[in-house]
Coordinates of C-alpha atoms and ligand atoms in Angstrom, one line a residue:
X1 CA -16.3 3.7 10.5
X2 CA -17.7 0.7 8.7
X3 CA -19.2 1.4 5.3
X4 CA -22.7 -0.1 4.7
X5 CA -23.2 -2.7 2.0
X6 CA -26.2 -1.0 0.5
X7 CA -26.2 2.2 -1.3
X8 CA -29.2 3.8 0.4
X9 CA -28.4 7.4 1.1
X10 CA -24.8 7.1 0.1
X11 CA -23.5 10.0 -2.0
X12 CA -21.7 8.9 -5.2
X13 CA -20.0 11.2 -7.7
X14 CA -19.8 9.8 -11.2
X15 CA -17.6 11.6 -13.7
X16 CA -18.2 11.4 -17.4
X17 CA -21.9 10.8 -16.8
X18 CA -23.2 12.5 -19.9
X19 CA -22.8 9.3 -22.0
X20 CA -22.0 5.6 -22.1
X21 CA -20.7 3.9 -19.0
X22 CA -21.0 7.0 -16.7
X23 CA -24.6 7.6 -17.6
X24 CA -25.5 3.9 -17.1
X25 CA -23.6 3.8 -13.8
X26 CA -25.4 6.9 -12.5
X27 CA -28.8 5.3 -13.4
X28 CA -27.9 1.9 -11.8
X29 CA -26.5 3.4 -8.6
X30 CA -29.5 5.8 -8.2
X31 CA -31.9 2.9 -8.7
X32 CA -30.0 1.1 -5.9
X33 CA -30.7 4.1 -3.6
X34 CA -27.6 6.3 -4.0
X35 CA -27.8 10.0 -4.3
X36 CA -25.7 10.6 -7.4
X37 CA -23.7 13.7 -8.3
X38 CA -23.0 13.7 -12.0
X39 CA -20.3 15.7 -14.0
X40 CA -19.1 16.1 -17.5
X41 CA -18.9 19.0 -19.9
X42 CA -22.2 18.6 -21.7
X43 CA -24.6 20.0 -19.0
X44 CA -27.8 19.6 -21.0
X45 CA -27.3 15.8 -21.2
X46 CA -26.6 15.8 -17.4
X47 CA -29.8 17.7 -16.7
X48 CA -31.8 15.2 -18.8
X49 CA -30.2 12.3 -16.9
X50 CA -31.0 13.9 -13.6
X51 CA -34.6 14.6 -14.6
X52 CA -34.9 10.9 -15.7
X53 CA -33.5 9.6 -12.4
X54 CA -35.7 12.0 -10.3
X55 CA -38.8 11.0 -12.3
X56 CA -38.0 7.4 -11.2
X57 CA -37.9 8.4 -7.6
X58 CA -34.1 8.8 -7.3
X59 CA -31.9 11.6 -6.2
X60 CA -29.4 13.2 -8.7
X61 CA -27.6 16.5 -9.1
X62 CA -25.5 17.8 -12.0
X63 CA -22.6 20.1 -12.1
X64 CA -20.5 20.7 -15.2
X65 CA -16.8 20.0 -15.0
X66 CA -13.9 19.8 -17.5
X67 CA -11.9 17.1 -15.9
X68 CA -8.7 18.6 -17.4
X69 CA -9.1 21.7 -15.3
X70 CA -8.5 21.6 -11.6
X71 CA -10.5 24.8 -10.9
X72 CA -13.5 23.5 -12.8
X73 CA -13.3 20.2 -10.9
X74 CA -13.1 22.1 -7.6
X75 CA -16.2 24.2 -8.4
X76 CA -18.2 21.1 -9.5
X77 CA -17.4 19.1 -6.4
X78 CA -18.2 22.0 -4.1
X79 CA -21.6 22.4 -5.9
X80 CA -22.4 18.7 -5.5
X81 CA -21.3 18.4 -1.9
X82 CA -23.3 21.6 -1.1
X83 CA -26.4 19.9 -2.5
X84 CA -26.0 16.2 -1.7
X85 CA -23.5 16.2 1.2
X86 CA -20.0 14.7 1.6
X87 CA -19.1 12.2 -1.2
X88 CA -18.9 8.6 0.0
X89 CA -17.8 7.2 -3.3
X90 CA -16.1 8.6 -6.4
X91 CA -16.4 6.9 -9.8
X92 CA -13.6 8.3 -11.9
X93 CA -15.0 7.4 -15.3
X94 CA -14.5 10.4 -17.6
X95 CA -12.1 9.4 -20.4
X96 CA -11.2 9.9 -24.0
X97 CA -9.6 7.5 -26.6
X98 CA -8.0 8.4 -29.9
X99 CA -6.7 5.6 -32.0
X100 CA -3.6 6.9 -33.6
X101 CA -0.6 5.0 -34.9
X102 CA 2.4 6.3 -32.9
X103 CA 4.4 7.1 -36.1
X104 CA 1.7 9.8 -36.9
X105 CA 3.1 11.7 -33.9
X106 CA -0.3 13.2 -32.9
X107 CA 1.0 15.1 -29.8
X108 CA -2.4 16.9 -29.5
X109 CA -4.3 13.6 -29.1
X110 CA -1.7 12.2 -26.7
X111 CA -1.9 15.4 -24.6
X112 CA -5.7 15.2 -24.6
X113 CA -5.7 11.6 -23.4
X114 CA -3.1 12.4 -20.7
X115 CA -5.0 15.5 -19.6
X116 CA -8.4 13.7 -19.2
X117 CA -7.4 10.1 -18.4
X118 CA -4.6 10.7 -16.0
X119 CA -4.7 14.3 -14.9
X120 CA -8.5 14.4 -14.8
X121 CA -8.5 11.4 -12.5
X122 CA -5.9 13.1 -10.2
X123 CA -7.9 16.3 -10.2
X124 CA -11.0 14.6 -8.8
X125 CA -8.9 12.6 -6.4
X126 CA -7.2 15.7 -5.1
X127 CA -10.5 17.4 -4.4
X128 CA -12.5 14.5 -3.1
X129 CA -10.0 12.3 -1.2
X130 CA -9.1 14.8 1.6
X131 CA -12.7 14.6 2.9
X132 CA -12.6 10.8 2.7
X133 CA -9.3 10.7 4.5
X134 CA -10.7 13.0 7.2
X135 CA -13.8 10.8 7.6
X136 CA -11.8 7.6 7.5
X137 CA -14.1 6.1 4.9
X138 CA -14.8 6.2 1.2
X139 CA -14.6 4.2 -2.0
X140 CA -12.7 5.2 -5.1
X141 CA -13.6 3.4 -8.4
X142 CA -11.3 4.2 -11.3
X143 CA -12.5 3.1 -14.7
X144 CA -9.4 1.7 -16.4
X145 CA -9.5 -0.7 -19.4
X146 CA -8.4 -4.1 -20.7
X147 CA -5.9 -1.8 -22.5
X148 CA -4.4 -1.1 -19.0
X149 CA -3.2 -4.7 -19.0
X150 CA -2.3 -5.2 -22.6
X151 CA -1.6 -2.5 -25.2
X152 CA -2.8 -2.8 -28.8
X153 CA -1.6 -1.2 -32.0
X154 CA -2.8 2.4 -32.5
X155 CA -3.4 2.7 -28.7
X156 CA 0.0 2.9 -27.2
X157 CA -0.7 6.2 -25.5
X158 CA -4.3 5.4 -24.5
X159 CA -3.0 2.1 -23.0
X160 CA -0.3 4.0 -21.2
X161 CA -3.0 6.2 -19.5
X162 CA -4.9 3.1 -18.4
X163 CA -1.7 1.4 -17.2
X164 CA -1.3 4.6 -15.1
X165 CA -4.8 4.4 -13.7
X166 CA -4.1 0.8 -12.7
X167 CA -0.8 1.6 -11.0
X168 CA -2.6 4.5 -9.3
X169 CA -5.4 2.3 -8.1
X170 CA -2.9 -0.2 -6.7
X171 CA -0.9 2.5 -5.0
X172 CA -3.9 4.2 -3.5
X173 CA -5.0 0.9 -2.0
X174 CA -1.6 0.7 -0.3
X175 CA -1.7 4.3 1.0
X176 CA -5.4 4.8 1.8
X177 CA -6.6 1.3 2.6
X178 CA -5.7 0.0 6.0
X179 CA -4.6 3.5 7.3
X180 CA -7.6 5.5 6.2
X181 CA -10.4 2.9 5.6
X182 CA -10.7 3.8 1.9
X183 CA -11.4 1.1 -0.7
X184 CA -10.1 1.4 -4.2
X185 CA -11.3 -0.5 -7.2
X186 CA -9.9 -0.5 -10.8
X187 CA -12.6 -1.6 -13.3
X188 CA -11.2 -2.8 -16.6
X189 CA -13.8 -3.2 -19.4
X190 CA -13.2 -4.7 -22.7
X191 CA -15.1 -3.4 -25.7
X192 CA -18.3 -1.5 -24.7
X193 CA -20.7 0.0 -27.2
X194 CA -20.5 3.7 -26.4
X195 CA -19.7 7.0 -28.0
X196 CA -16.0 6.7 -27.1
X197 CA -14.9 6.6 -30.8
X198 CA -17.6 8.8 -32.2
X199 CA -15.3 11.7 -33.0
X200 CA -13.3 9.3 -35.2
X201 CA -15.9 8.1 -37.7
X202 CA -13.5 6.1 -39.9
X203 CA -12.1 4.2 -37.0
X204 CA -15.5 3.7 -35.5
X205 CA -16.9 2.3 -38.7
X206 CA -14.0 -0.1 -39.0
X207 CA -14.5 -1.3 -35.4
X208 CA -18.2 -1.6 -35.9
X209 CA -17.5 -3.7 -39.0
X210 CA -15.0 -5.9 -37.1
X211 CA -17.7 -6.5 -34.4
X212 CA -20.4 -7.5 -36.9
X213 CA -22.1 -10.6 -35.6
X214 CA -20.3 -10.5 -32.2
X215 CA -21.8 -9.3 -29.0
X216 CA -20.2 -6.3 -27.3
X217 CA -20.6 -5.2 -23.7
X218 CA -23.3 -2.7 -23.0
X219 CA -22.7 0.2 -20.6
X220 CA -25.1 -1.4 -18.1
X221 CA -22.9 -4.5 -17.9
X222 CA -20.0 -2.3 -16.6
X223 CA -22.3 -0.4 -14.3
X224 CA -23.3 -3.7 -12.6
X225 CA -19.7 -4.5 -11.8
X226 CA -19.3 -1.0 -10.3
X227 CA -22.4 -1.6 -8.1
X228 CA -21.0 -5.0 -7.1
X229 CA -17.7 -3.4 -5.9
X230 CA -19.5 -0.6 -4.1
X231 CA -21.8 -3.0 -2.3
X232 CA -19.2 -5.5 -1.1
X233 CA -18.8 -5.7 2.7
X234 CA -16.5 -3.1 4.2
X235 CA -13.7 -5.6 4.9
X236 CA -13.6 -6.6 1.2
X237 CA -11.9 -4.5 -1.4
X238 CA -12.6 -5.6 -4.9
X239 CA -9.2 -4.3 -6.2
X240 CA -9.6 -5.1 -9.9
X241 CA -12.3 -6.4 -12.2
X242 CA -11.6 -7.3 -15.8
X243 CA -14.8 -7.6 -17.7
X244 CA -14.8 -8.5 -21.4
X245 CA -17.4 -9.5 -24.0
X246 CA -17.6 -13.2 -24.3
X247 CA -17.0 -12.7 -28.0
X248 CA -13.9 -10.6 -27.5
X249 CA -10.9 -12.7 -28.6
X250 CA -8.2 -10.3 -27.3
Ligands
NAP1 N1 -16.1 2.0 -24.5 C1 -15.2 1.1 -24.3 O1 -15.0 0.1 -25.0 C2 -14.3 1.2 -23.1 C3 -13.5 0.2 -22.8 C4 -12.6 0.3 -21.7 C5 -12.6 1.4 -20.9 N2 -13.4 2.5 -21.3 C6 -13.4 3.7 -20.4 O2 -14.6 3.9 -19.9 C7 -14.7 5.3 -19.6 C8 -16.1 5.9 -20.2 O3 -16.0 5.8 -21.6 P1 -17.3 5.5 -22.5 O4 -16.9 4.3 -23.3 O5 -18.5 5.5 -21.7 O6 -17.2 6.7 -23.5 P2 -18.2 7.9 -23.9 O7 -19.6 7.3 -24.2 O8 -17.5 8.7 -24.9 O9 -18.3 8.8 -22.5 C9 -17.1 9.5 -22.1 C10 -17.5 10.4 -21.0 O10 -16.3 11.1 -20.6 C11 -16.6 12.5 -20.6 N3 -15.5 13.4 -20.8 C12 -14.7 13.3 -21.9 N4 -13.8 14.3 -21.8 C13 -14.1 15.0 -20.7 C14 -13.5 16.2 -20.1 N5 -12.5 16.8 -20.6 N6 -14.1 16.6 -18.9 C15 -15.1 15.9 -18.4 N7 -15.7 14.8 -18.9 C16 -15.1 14.4 -20.1 C17 -17.7 12.7 -21.6 O11 -18.5 13.8 -21.3 P3 -18.5 15.3 -22.0 O12 -18.0 15.0 -23.4 O13 -19.9 15.8 -21.9 O14 -17.5 16.1 -21.2 C18 -18.5 11.4 -21.5 O15 -19.5 11.6 -20.5 C19 -13.5 6.0 -20.2 O16 -12.6 6.2 -19.1 C20 -13.0 4.9 -21.2 O17 -11.6 5.0 -21.3 C21 -14.3 2.4 -22.3

């Protein structure tokens, strides 16, 4: 069945919506008429976001989920579908980044990035995609990164997780596109001002200093590209979108 170009009444699940790109995407899509289901671990923030969206006349529902746990993801998706109905589009956005030189051998940080950025994406896909396959329609947006095209020092493992997302997006297009009517988009932002590095104050300060006088992307800039992909005509799959700050030289 053909998917509409507008978002009115479409149910969109946005993961990692308690901050940054996810929160901006939920707001943007709700403003465009989507009923948004939002997940993350910090429930209070999600509730505040939903209240704000509903106060503006939109529809939103929150369910807490740890992306690294398949059981937690199953419960959250069931809650959201119970309230809003079958999910038309999934924005796989939840992610973590630790800048750590490989020689420091920080297996804990590597594991966390793999658990959220790769396994978390697969967990949501495994719960949400069967319904899309059954209905022969749906849109999956994976939030990758410019680091999924080109690694940089201190981010070998983070980049590897985003290369994985990109490969997954490409493979999903091949397997779910013409056979099941599901569109797949890999969004690849450059540097966006968010809380992504906030648990690494020394690194964050250094990054902030290096961006002094240069314009970064804002979460809303990425949200607009996600809206663009979701509202393209049904026969058009926006497979990849690389969006960088004009002032980013890498
Ligand atoms: N900022 C950038 O420059 C940039 C560039 C390229 C790509 N990206 C990608 O964009 C996505 C969003 O990042 P952001 O920049 O908006 O960062 P952010 O402000 O730190 O937001 C990250 C979101 O992911 C959620 N999250 C983290 N671990 C989770 C877990 N275990 N289970 C569920 N949710 C989890 C967080 O929610 P809770 O902590 O409440 O769970 C939060 O809502 C990530 O995939 C990131 O890799 C960011």
